[in-house]
Structure formats: structure tokens, C-alpha cells
């Protein structure tokens, strides 16, 4: 049996998983990320790794972007102010004495879905996560497409409604400012509606609340616009949607698929295929291990 690490450094929590080459999670730990101190976070990860009695072939690591994937550097994630410019891969390799491979979390989730999830047996897989934020990953024949500088699929800031709702540091009217769970809740609260998550806004829409209907309509309509554009540029065999908004709101994916079909050429519409992520919200964890196994050319199977 071979073992790989999958490490997800989030703006709130860091998750460390030991995964074997049947893609079973053998061990799992989670702790609060030190947003101001990357070295303290790495020390905690190092202590977790030291508790494992397995030979580890390498680690797949995800971290909030933007990232310099070519050099393994954290650039300027808003939720990790103390990490800006941090040479993560170099520091991890020195500390952990193993190969470390950095990717953004949506790329790893897409890799997992393409390999053993909803996109299995498809050559070109577009993955989108619609959750707290919006992210994307494009996988071609089992390989993540990074683009020339590693910024491919950084779609959160794509402007769909010029001058529209603004969320944090994103451009006004960007995809994440309209379709993410955070945006859905923020827009509702701006209108005086108290909601804890996007599901509550959707529930109110189902009860004919006009404001919530508009917010949910915008989220689905502009997400569909973005996906239709992706079909025009990339022509994927399948689009896989993950994240809490897509997975937990009944009918969301089916509605978006129908909207996409109405926006592309009729000859393209019959090939539009949008499916729910099969590996759930932890697909990025599985993707980190798959990345490490792929880099070491170690076969894995999904048990």
C-alpha cells in the first residue's frame, strides 16, 4: 500500500489527510489556520505528519488564491494576510522532507471528479464550485490545465453585470459577487432579509418572496451565462458542479443546465451535460492525494 498526504490550507481551517492508493482516508486532522503566521501553521502540520507511521510518497496541497502555481508561492489571499508572498512549496519541502505539489482547491476538486467522480471516463471536464466563493478547474485527459502563468480558471472575478453588486475586493458584478453563497446572503441582508445561508434565501424564494426570487434568479441566470461562455471557449464533455449551493439546493443544477441549453447554439445544446459532483464537498481532499500519486506515477484505484 502507498500513502499520500492531502493538505487543504483554508482561510478558516487547515485539514490534513493521509490517503492510501485505494483513495481511502486513513487519517484526518483539522485545526484553525493561523492567518497571520504561516510558520506556526506548518509547525502544526509537521507535528501531525510525525504522528503517522506510514511511508508517505508526497503531498498535494491546496490554498486560497491567487497563487503562483509555477513557483509555489502564496500571492495575496484576502483571508490569509500574513501569508502574502510566502514561498509555501519551498518551506514545506524543507520541513517535511518530501515532494509537495501546490494547486488551488477547485483544480484539485476537478481532478478528483474527473478521475473517480462525475467526470470519470470523460476526456475534458469542467469543474465549478458554487459555495462560499466560486472557483473553477479544467481537466484534460487527467491533467489539470493551469494556463501560461497558473491563473487559468480564476473565474470568480469575471464581470457579468457591469456596475452590479460588489462583494469584498472583487469587481462589481463579478460571478462570485452574484452566484456564490456569500453573495446570495449578502444581497438578501442588504434588502433587510435575515438569512444565515443561501438555502434560507432559496426557501424564501419558494415561498414567493419577491426579493429572494430575484436574488436566486440572478445567481442561476448569470452562472448559466458563465457556463455557456465556457462551452463556447472550451467545449467540455461535461460540467460538474460542486459546493454547498449547487449540492444542497434542490433543483439548482437542473435549472442551471436548462438555462445553459437555451443560451448556446442548438447544435451545442444537445451536448450540454451538467452534473452534480459525486464526491461531495471533500472532493478537493481526494484530489490532493490523486495529484501526488500522479506526480509519482503510482497507480491508484477507487475502492
mmCIF file of C-alpha atoms in Angstrom:
data_model
loop_
_atom_site.group_PDB
_atom_site.id
_atom_site.type_symbol
_atom_site.label_atom_id
_atom_site.label_comp_id
_atom_site.label_asym_id
_atom_site.label_seq_id
_atom_site.Cartn_x
_atom_site.Cartn_y
_atom_site.Cartn_z
ATOM 1 C CA UNK A 1 0.000 0.000 0.000
ATOM 2 C CA UNK A 2 1.188 3.519 -0.869
ATOM 3 C CA UNK A 3 0.260 6.676 1.062
ATOM 4 C CA UNK A 4 -0.015 10.350 0.137
ATOM 5 C CA UNK A 5 -0.865 13.475 2.066
ATOM 6 C CA UNK A 6 -3.600 15.876 1.092
ATOM 7 C CA UNK A 7 -3.352 19.237 2.840
ATOM 8 C CA UNK A 8 -6.013 21.904 2.480
ATOM 9 C CA UNK A 9 -4.985 25.268 3.930
ATOM 10 C CA UNK A 10 -8.157 27.308 4.163
ATOM 11 C CA UNK A 11 -8.832 30.833 5.291
ATOM 12 C CA UNK A 12 -10.502 29.412 8.419
ATOM 13 C CA UNK A 13 -9.325 25.836 8.901
ATOM 14 C CA UNK A 14 -6.466 23.622 7.752
ATOM 15 C CA UNK A 15 -7.190 19.966 7.017
ATOM 16 C CA UNK A 16 -4.560 17.250 6.841
ATOM 17 C CA UNK A 17 -5.444 13.825 5.432
ATOM 18 C CA UNK A 18 -3.447 10.638 4.961
ATOM 19 C CA UNK A 19 -4.868 8.749 1.979
ATOM 20 C CA UNK A 20 -3.875 5.358 0.574
ATOM 21 C CA UNK A 21 -3.804 4.405 -3.093
ATOM 22 C CA UNK A 22 -7.285 2.935 -2.914
ATOM 23 C CA UNK A 23 -8.280 6.545 -2.074
ATOM 24 C CA UNK A 24 -9.397 5.670 1.429
ATOM 25 C CA UNK A 25 -8.844 8.360 4.039
ATOM 26 C CA UNK A 26 -6.693 6.622 6.639
ATOM 27 C CA UNK A 27 -6.280 9.604 8.978
ATOM 28 C CA UNK A 28 -7.745 13.095 9.185
ATOM 29 C CA UNK A 29 -6.997 16.135 11.343
ATOM 30 C CA UNK A 30 -8.346 19.684 11.273
ATOM 31 C CA UNK A 31 -7.283 22.828 13.114
ATOM 32 C CA UNK A 32 -7.684 26.596 12.893
ATOM 33 C CA UNK A 33 -5.375 28.193 10.339
ATOM 34 C CA UNK A 34 -3.042 30.849 11.699
ATOM 35 C CA UNK A 35 -3.963 33.633 9.282
ATOM 36 C CA UNK A 36 -1.055 35.821 10.372
ATOM 37 C CA UNK A 37 1.627 33.155 10.827
ATOM 38 C CA UNK A 38 2.271 30.543 8.128
ATOM 39 C CA UNK A 39 5.225 29.052 10.007
ATOM 40 C CA UNK A 40 3.056 28.246 13.027
ATOM 41 C CA UNK A 41 0.538 26.550 10.737
ATOM 42 C CA UNK A 42 3.313 24.499 9.102
ATOM 43 C CA UNK A 43 4.597 23.507 12.530
ATOM 44 C CA UNK A 44 1.178 22.083 13.398
ATOM 45 C CA UNK A 45 1.075 20.193 10.083
ATOM 46 C CA UNK A 46 4.577 18.863 10.725
ATOM 47 C CA UNK A 47 3.518 17.518 14.122
ATOM 48 C CA UNK A 48 0.553 15.747 12.564
ATOM 49 C CA UNK A 49 2.741 14.165 9.882
ATOM 50 C CA UNK A 50 5.186 12.981 12.558
ATOM 51 C CA UNK A 51 2.364 11.015 14.189
ATOM 52 C CA UNK A 52 1.859 8.879 11.074
ATOM 53 C CA UNK A 53 3.740 5.589 10.935
ATOM 54 C CA UNK A 54 3.466 5.222 7.150
ATOM 55 C CA UNK A 55 5.927 5.959 4.377
ATOM 56 C CA UNK A 56 4.490 8.955 2.532
ATOM 57 C CA UNK A 57 5.257 9.474 -1.160
ATOM 58 C CA UNK A 58 4.377 13.171 -1.327
ATOM 59 C CA UNK A 59 1.737 15.798 -0.633
ATOM 60 C CA UNK A 60 -0.877 17.572 -2.711
ATOM 61 C CA UNK A 61 -1.619 20.976 -1.186
ATOM 62 C CA UNK A 62 -4.388 23.478 -1.795
ATOM 63 C CA UNK A 63 -4.545 27.055 -0.575
ATOM 64 C CA UNK A 64 -6.727 30.093 -1.281
ATOM 65 C CA UNK A 65 -5.636 32.122 -4.267
ATOM 66 C CA UNK A 66 -4.344 33.943 -6.018
ATOM 67 C CA UNK A 67 -1.363 31.600 -6.181
ATOM 68 C CA UNK A 68 1.820 31.418 -8.199
ATOM 69 C CA UNK A 69 1.468 27.745 -9.085
ATOM 70 C CA UNK A 70 4.641 27.727 -11.154
ATOM 71 C CA UNK A 71 6.849 28.874 -8.265
ATOM 72 C CA UNK A 72 4.770 27.521 -5.385
ATOM 73 C CA UNK A 73 4.180 30.931 -3.807
ATOM 74 C CA UNK A 74 1.129 32.261 -1.970
ATOM 75 C CA UNK A 75 0.396 35.654 -3.524
ATOM 76 C CA UNK A 76 -2.336 37.660 -1.813
ATOM 77 C CA UNK A 77 -5.291 35.671 -0.413
ATOM 78 C CA UNK A 78 -7.532 38.162 1.439
ATOM 79 C CA UNK A 79 -8.261 35.771 4.321
ATOM 80 C CA UNK A 80 -4.581 34.981 4.961
ATOM 81 C CA UNK A 81 -2.909 38.392 5.307
ATOM 82 C CA UNK A 82 0.227 37.003 6.951
ATOM 83 C CA UNK A 83 0.865 34.608 4.071
ATOM 84 C CA UNK A 84 1.278 37.135 1.252
ATOM 85 C CA UNK A 85 4.393 36.305 -0.781
ATOM 86 C CA UNK A 86 5.088 33.174 1.285
ATOM 87 C CA UNK A 87 7.166 30.502 -0.517
ATOM 88 C CA UNK A 88 4.933 27.663 0.602
ATOM 89 C CA UNK A 89 6.263 24.781 -1.505
ATOM 90 C CA UNK A 90 9.911 25.545 -0.737
ATOM 91 C CA UNK A 91 9.238 25.807 3.003
ATOM 92 C CA UNK A 92 7.122 22.629 3.058
ATOM 93 C CA UNK A 93 9.696 20.590 1.145
ATOM 94 C CA UNK A 94 12.412 21.651 3.561
ATOM 95 C CA UNK A 95 10.325 20.948 6.645
ATOM 96 C CA UNK A 96 8.582 17.744 5.577
ATOM 97 C CA UNK A 97 11.416 16.233 3.509
ATOM 98 C CA UNK A 98 9.056 15.178 0.722
ATOM 99 C CA UNK A 99 7.773 16.371 -2.633
ATOM 100 C CA UNK A 100 4.989 18.950 -2.360
ATOM 101 C CA UNK A 101 2.629 19.941 -5.190
ATOM 102 C CA UNK A 102 0.550 23.126 -4.899
ATOM 103 C CA UNK A 103 -2.802 23.645 -6.597
ATOM 104 C CA UNK A 104 -5.890 25.693 -5.905
ATOM 105 C CA UNK A 105 -8.734 23.818 -4.263
ATOM 106 C CA UNK A 106 -11.089 23.927 -7.260
ATOM 107 C CA UNK A 107 -8.407 22.414 -9.511
ATOM 108 C CA UNK A 108 -7.953 19.523 -7.067
ATOM 109 C CA UNK A 109 -11.693 19.021 -6.727
ATOM 110 C CA UNK A 110 -11.960 18.965 -10.516
ATOM 111 C CA UNK A 111 -9.115 16.462 -10.749
ATOM 112 C CA UNK A 112 -10.873 14.124 -8.320
ATOM 113 C CA UNK A 113 -14.216 14.381 -10.096
ATOM 114 C CA UNK A 114 -12.522 13.774 -13.459
ATOM 115 C CA UNK A 115 -10.614 10.750 -12.152
ATOM 116 C CA UNK A 116 -13.142 8.919 -9.992
ATOM 117 C CA UNK A 117 -16.242 11.109 -9.749
ATOM 118 C CA UNK A 118 -18.920 12.513 -12.018
ATOM 119 C CA UNK A 119 -16.445 13.214 -14.817
ATOM 120 C CA UNK A 120 -14.913 9.743 -14.906
ATOM 121 C CA UNK A 121 -14.475 8.437 -18.488
ATOM 122 C CA UNK A 122 -14.702 11.963 -19.904
ATOM 123 C CA UNK A 123 -11.673 13.482 -21.622
ATOM 124 C CA UNK A 124 -12.439 17.143 -20.889
ATOM 125 C CA UNK A 125 -14.037 18.003 -17.564
ATOM 126 C CA UNK A 126 -15.018 21.476 -16.398
ATOM 127 C CA UNK A 127 -15.473 21.681 -12.639
ATOM 128 C CA UNK A 128 -17.113 24.603 -10.840
ATOM 129 C CA UNK A 129 -17.598 25.022 -7.113
ATOM 130 C CA UNK A 130 -20.516 27.228 -6.079
ATOM 131 C CA UNK A 131 -20.111 27.667 -2.359
ATOM 132 C CA UNK A 132 -18.749 30.392 -0.062
ATOM 133 C CA UNK A 133 -16.940 31.519 -3.206
ATOM 134 C CA UNK A 134 -16.883 30.461 -6.843
ATOM 135 C CA UNK A 135 -13.940 28.590 -8.346
ATOM 136 C CA UNK A 136 -13.143 26.510 -11.384
ATOM 137 C CA UNK A 137 -10.849 23.794 -12.638
ATOM 138 C CA UNK A 138 -10.431 22.361 -16.133
ATOM 139 C CA UNK A 139 -9.054 18.840 -16.550
ATOM 140 C CA UNK A 140 -7.891 17.471 -19.906
ATOM 141 C CA UNK A 141 -7.210 13.731 -20.118
ATOM 142 C CA UNK A 142 -6.482 13.554 -16.403
ATOM 143 C CA UNK A 143 -4.244 16.643 -16.294
ATOM 144 C CA UNK A 144 -5.098 19.992 -14.720
ATOM 145 C CA UNK A 145 -4.872 22.859 -17.189
ATOM 146 C CA UNK A 146 -3.067 25.714 -15.427
ATOM 147 C CA UNK A 147 -2.591 28.196 -18.256
ATOM 148 C CA UNK A 148 0.622 30.056 -19.051
ATOM 149 C CA UNK A 149 1.035 31.638 -15.605
ATOM 150 C CA UNK A 150 -1.063 29.275 -13.489
ATOM 151 C CA UNK A 151 -4.112 31.570 -13.410
ATOM 152 C CA UNK A 152 -6.411 29.549 -15.684
ATOM 153 C CA UNK A 153 -9.930 29.151 -14.303
ATOM 154 C CA UNK A 154 -9.654 32.018 -11.812
ATOM 155 C CA UNK A 155 -13.230 32.817 -12.767
ATOM 156 C CA UNK A 156 -14.533 34.417 -9.564
ATOM 157 C CA UNK A 157 -13.715 37.921 -10.755
ATOM 158 C CA UNK A 158 -15.187 37.630 -14.259
ATOM 159 C CA UNK A 159 -17.536 40.597 -14.665
ATOM 160 C CA UNK A 160 -21.038 39.685 -15.777
ATOM 161 C CA UNK A 161 -23.024 42.722 -14.633
ATOM 162 C CA UNK A 162 -21.018 45.958 -15.049
ATOM 163 C CA UNK A 163 -21.638 48.129 -12.004
ATOM 164 C CA UNK A 164 -23.522 45.338 -10.269
ATOM 165 C CA UNK A 165 -23.368 44.134 -6.670
ATOM 166 C CA UNK A 166 -19.871 44.283 -5.184
ATOM 167 C CA UNK A 167 -18.575 41.662 -2.773
ATOM 168 C CA UNK A 168 -15.399 42.418 -0.829
ATOM 169 C CA UNK A 169 -12.380 43.077 -3.047
ATOM 170 C CA UNK A 170 -13.991 41.518 -6.113
ATOM 171 C CA UNK A 171 -15.022 43.571 -9.113
ATOM 172 C CA UNK A 172 -18.580 44.855 -9.008
ATOM 173 C CA UNK A 173 -20.905 42.488 -10.826
ATOM 174 C CA UNK A 174 -18.411 39.606 -10.864
ATOM 175 C CA UNK A 175 -19.537 35.997 -10.961
ATOM 176 C CA UNK A 176 -18.695 35.393 -7.301
ATOM 177 C CA UNK A 177 -20.488 38.633 -6.382
ATOM 178 C CA UNK A 178 -23.696 37.221 -7.857
ATOM 179 C CA UNK A 179 -23.706 33.424 -7.687
ATOM 180 C CA UNK A 180 -21.763 32.490 -4.546
ATOM 181 C CA UNK A 181 -23.448 31.582 -1.286
ATOM 182 C CA UNK A 182 -21.795 34.578 0.334
ATOM 183 C CA UNK A 183 -23.204 36.919 -2.301
ATOM 184 C CA UNK A 184 -26.696 35.455 -2.104
ATOM 185 C CA UNK A 185 -26.802 36.030 1.665
ATOM 186 C CA UNK A 186 -25.158 39.479 1.446
ATOM 187 C CA UNK A 187 -27.641 40.688 -1.168
ATOM 188 C CA UNK A 188 -30.554 39.412 0.933
ATOM 189 C CA UNK A 189 -29.271 41.143 4.071
ATOM 190 C CA UNK A 190 -28.779 44.371 2.134
ATOM 191 C CA UNK A 191 -32.508 44.239 1.435
ATOM 192 C CA UNK A 192 -33.324 43.666 5.115
ATOM 193 C CA UNK A 193 -33.798 39.903 4.942
ATOM 194 C CA UNK A 194 -32.182 37.945 7.753
ATOM 195 C CA UNK A 195 -30.658 34.759 6.329
ATOM 196 C CA UNK A 196 -27.810 32.611 7.566
ATOM 197 C CA UNK A 197 -27.083 30.785 4.318
ATOM 198 C CA UNK A 198 -28.139 30.597 0.682
ATOM 199 C CA UNK A 199 -30.530 27.744 1.371
ATOM 200 C CA UNK A 200 -32.648 30.032 3.551
ATOM 201 C CA UNK A 201 -32.806 32.635 0.787
ATOM 202 C CA UNK A 202 -33.895 29.917 -1.621
ATOM 203 C CA UNK A 203 -36.546 28.705 0.826
ATOM 204 C CA UNK A 204 -37.984 32.231 0.998
ATOM 205 C CA UNK A 205 -37.948 32.383 -2.794
ATOM 206 C CA UNK A 206 -40.004 29.197 -2.844
ATOM 207 C CA UNK A 207 -42.490 30.995 -0.582
ATOM 208 C CA UNK A 208 -42.807 33.742 -3.225
ATOM 209 C CA UNK A 209 -40.669 36.359 -1.515
ATOM 210 C CA UNK A 210 -40.058 38.714 -4.457
ATOM 211 C CA UNK A 211 -36.626 39.893 -3.307
ATOM 212 C CA UNK A 212 -35.351 36.363 -2.757
ATOM 213 C CA UNK A 213 -36.784 35.218 -6.080
ATOM 214 C CA UNK A 214 -34.796 37.957 -7.814
ATOM 215 C CA UNK A 215 -31.581 37.069 -5.959
ATOM 216 C CA UNK A 216 -31.849 33.359 -6.752
ATOM 217 C CA UNK A 217 -32.836 34.067 -10.349
ATOM 218 C CA UNK A 218 -29.758 36.254 -10.757
ATOM 219 C CA UNK A 219 -27.486 33.607 -9.233
ATOM 220 C CA UNK A 220 -28.689 30.895 -11.602
ATOM 221 C CA UNK A 221 -29.068 33.091 -14.675
ATOM 222 C CA UNK A 222 -25.598 34.605 -14.546
ATOM 223 C CA UNK A 223 -23.977 31.325 -13.595
ATOM 224 C CA UNK A 224 -25.660 29.859 -16.679
ATOM 225 C CA UNK A 225 -24.273 32.754 -18.741
ATOM 226 C CA UNK A 226 -20.780 31.961 -17.493
ATOM 227 C CA UNK A 227 -21.134 28.256 -18.247
ATOM 228 C CA UNK A 228 -22.500 28.973 -21.720
ATOM 229 C CA UNK A 229 -19.399 31.084 -22.313
ATOM 230 C CA UNK A 230 -17.225 28.214 -21.121
ATOM 231 C CA UNK A 231 -18.905 25.940 -23.660
ATOM 232 C CA UNK A 232 -18.125 28.476 -26.382
ATOM 233 C CA UNK A 233 -14.449 28.675 -25.436
ATOM 234 C CA UNK A 234 -13.631 25.152 -24.201
ATOM 235 C CA UNK A 235 -16.366 22.768 -25.407
ATOM 236 C CA UNK A 236 -16.107 20.432 -22.379
ATOM 237 C CA UNK A 237 -17.621 16.957 -22.458
ATOM 238 C CA UNK A 238 -19.155 17.524 -19.038
ATOM 239 C CA UNK A 239 -19.529 20.292 -16.478
ATOM 240 C CA UNK A 240 -19.508 19.149 -12.862
ATOM 241 C CA UNK A 241 -20.940 21.420 -10.183
ATOM 242 C CA UNK A 242 -19.928 21.121 -6.542
ATOM 243 C CA UNK A 243 -20.046 23.287 -3.432
ATOM 244 C CA UNK A 244 -22.819 23.767 -0.922
ATOM 245 C CA UNK A 245 -25.056 25.983 -3.090
ATOM 246 C CA UNK A 246 -25.045 23.564 -6.024
ATOM 247 C CA UNK A 247 -25.270 20.401 -3.925
ATOM 248 C CA UNK A 248 -27.768 21.395 -1.233
ATOM 249 C CA UNK A 249 -30.363 23.474 -3.090
ATOM 250 C CA UNK A 250 -32.879 21.153 -4.719
ATOM 251 C CA UNK A 251 -33.174 21.555 -8.464
ATOM 252 C CA UNK A 252 -30.348 24.099 -8.704
ATOM 253 C CA UNK A 253 -28.182 22.093 -11.105
ATOM 254 C CA UNK A 254 -31.079 21.002 -13.309
ATOM 255 C CA UNK A 255 -32.330 24.579 -13.569
ATOM 256 C CA UNK A 256 -28.869 25.873 -14.496
ATOM 257 C CA UNK A 257 -28.464 23.142 -17.125
ATOM 258 C CA UNK A 258 -31.753 24.082 -18.796
ATOM 259 C CA UNK A 259 -30.741 27.739 -18.839
ATOM 260 C CA UNK A 260 -27.377 26.911 -20.400
ATOM 261 C CA UNK A 261 -29.071 24.881 -23.127
ATOM 262 C CA UNK A 262 -31.181 27.911 -24.005
ATOM 263 C CA UNK A 263 -28.111 30.148 -24.357
ATOM 264 C CA UNK A 264 -25.842 28.128 -26.670
ATOM 265 C CA UNK A 265 -26.218 27.207 -30.336
ATOM 266 C CA UNK A 266 -28.857 24.497 -30.869
ATOM 267 C CA UNK A 267 -26.182 22.152 -32.204
ATOM 268 C CA UNK A 268 -24.263 22.662 -28.951
ATOM 269 C CA UNK A 269 -27.299 22.400 -26.661
ATOM 270 C CA UNK A 270 -27.704 18.667 -27.240
ATOM 271 C CA UNK A 271 -24.180 18.149 -25.905
ATOM 272 C CA UNK A 272 -24.604 20.262 -22.770
ATOM 273 C CA UNK A 273 -24.172 17.965 -19.787
ATOM 274 C CA UNK A 274 -24.126 19.414 -16.275
ATOM 275 C CA UNK A 275 -23.941 17.019 -13.354
ATOM 276 C CA UNK A 276 -23.667 17.027 -9.583
ATOM 277 C CA UNK A 277 -20.255 16.329 -8.029
ATOM 278 C CA UNK A 278 -20.297 12.733 -6.805
ATOM 279 C CA UNK A 279 -17.535 13.052 -4.227
ATOM 280 C CA UNK A 280 -19.269 15.742 -2.181
ATOM 281 C CA UNK A 281 -17.639 18.796 -0.666
ATOM 282 C CA UNK A 282 -14.460 16.900 0.227
ATOM 283 C CA UNK A 283 -13.503 16.140 -3.386
ATOM 284 C CA UNK A 284 -10.545 18.508 -3.060
ATOM 285 C CA UNK A 285 -9.082 16.286 -0.334
ATOM 286 C CA UNK A 286 -9.207 13.254 -2.636
ATOM 287 C CA UNK A 287 -7.808 15.394 -5.457
ATOM 288 C CA UNK A 288 -4.740 16.309 -3.408
ATOM 289 C CA UNK A 289 -3.828 12.657 -2.991
ATOM 290 C CA UNK A 290 -4.511 11.888 -6.658
ATOM 291 C CA UNK A 291 -2.203 14.734 -7.666
ATOM 292 C CA UNK A 292 0.612 13.313 -5.528
ATOM 293 C CA UNK A 293 0.084 9.774 -6.849
ATOM 294 C CA UNK A 294 0.016 11.067 -10.433
ATOM 295 C CA UNK A 295 3.254 13.009 -9.979
ATOM 296 C CA UNK A 296 4.958 9.884 -8.628
ATOM 297 C CA UNK A 297 3.352 7.722 -11.343
ATOM 298 C CA UNK A 298 1.753 5.481 -8.727
ATOM 299 C CA UNK A 299 -1.429 3.706 -9.708
ATOM 300 C CA UNK A 300 -4.498 4.255 -7.578
ATOM 301 C CA UNK A 301 -7.967 2.737 -7.602
ATOM 302 C CA UNK A 302 -11.195 3.959 -6.121
ATOM 303 C CA UNK A 303 -12.337 1.325 -3.647
#
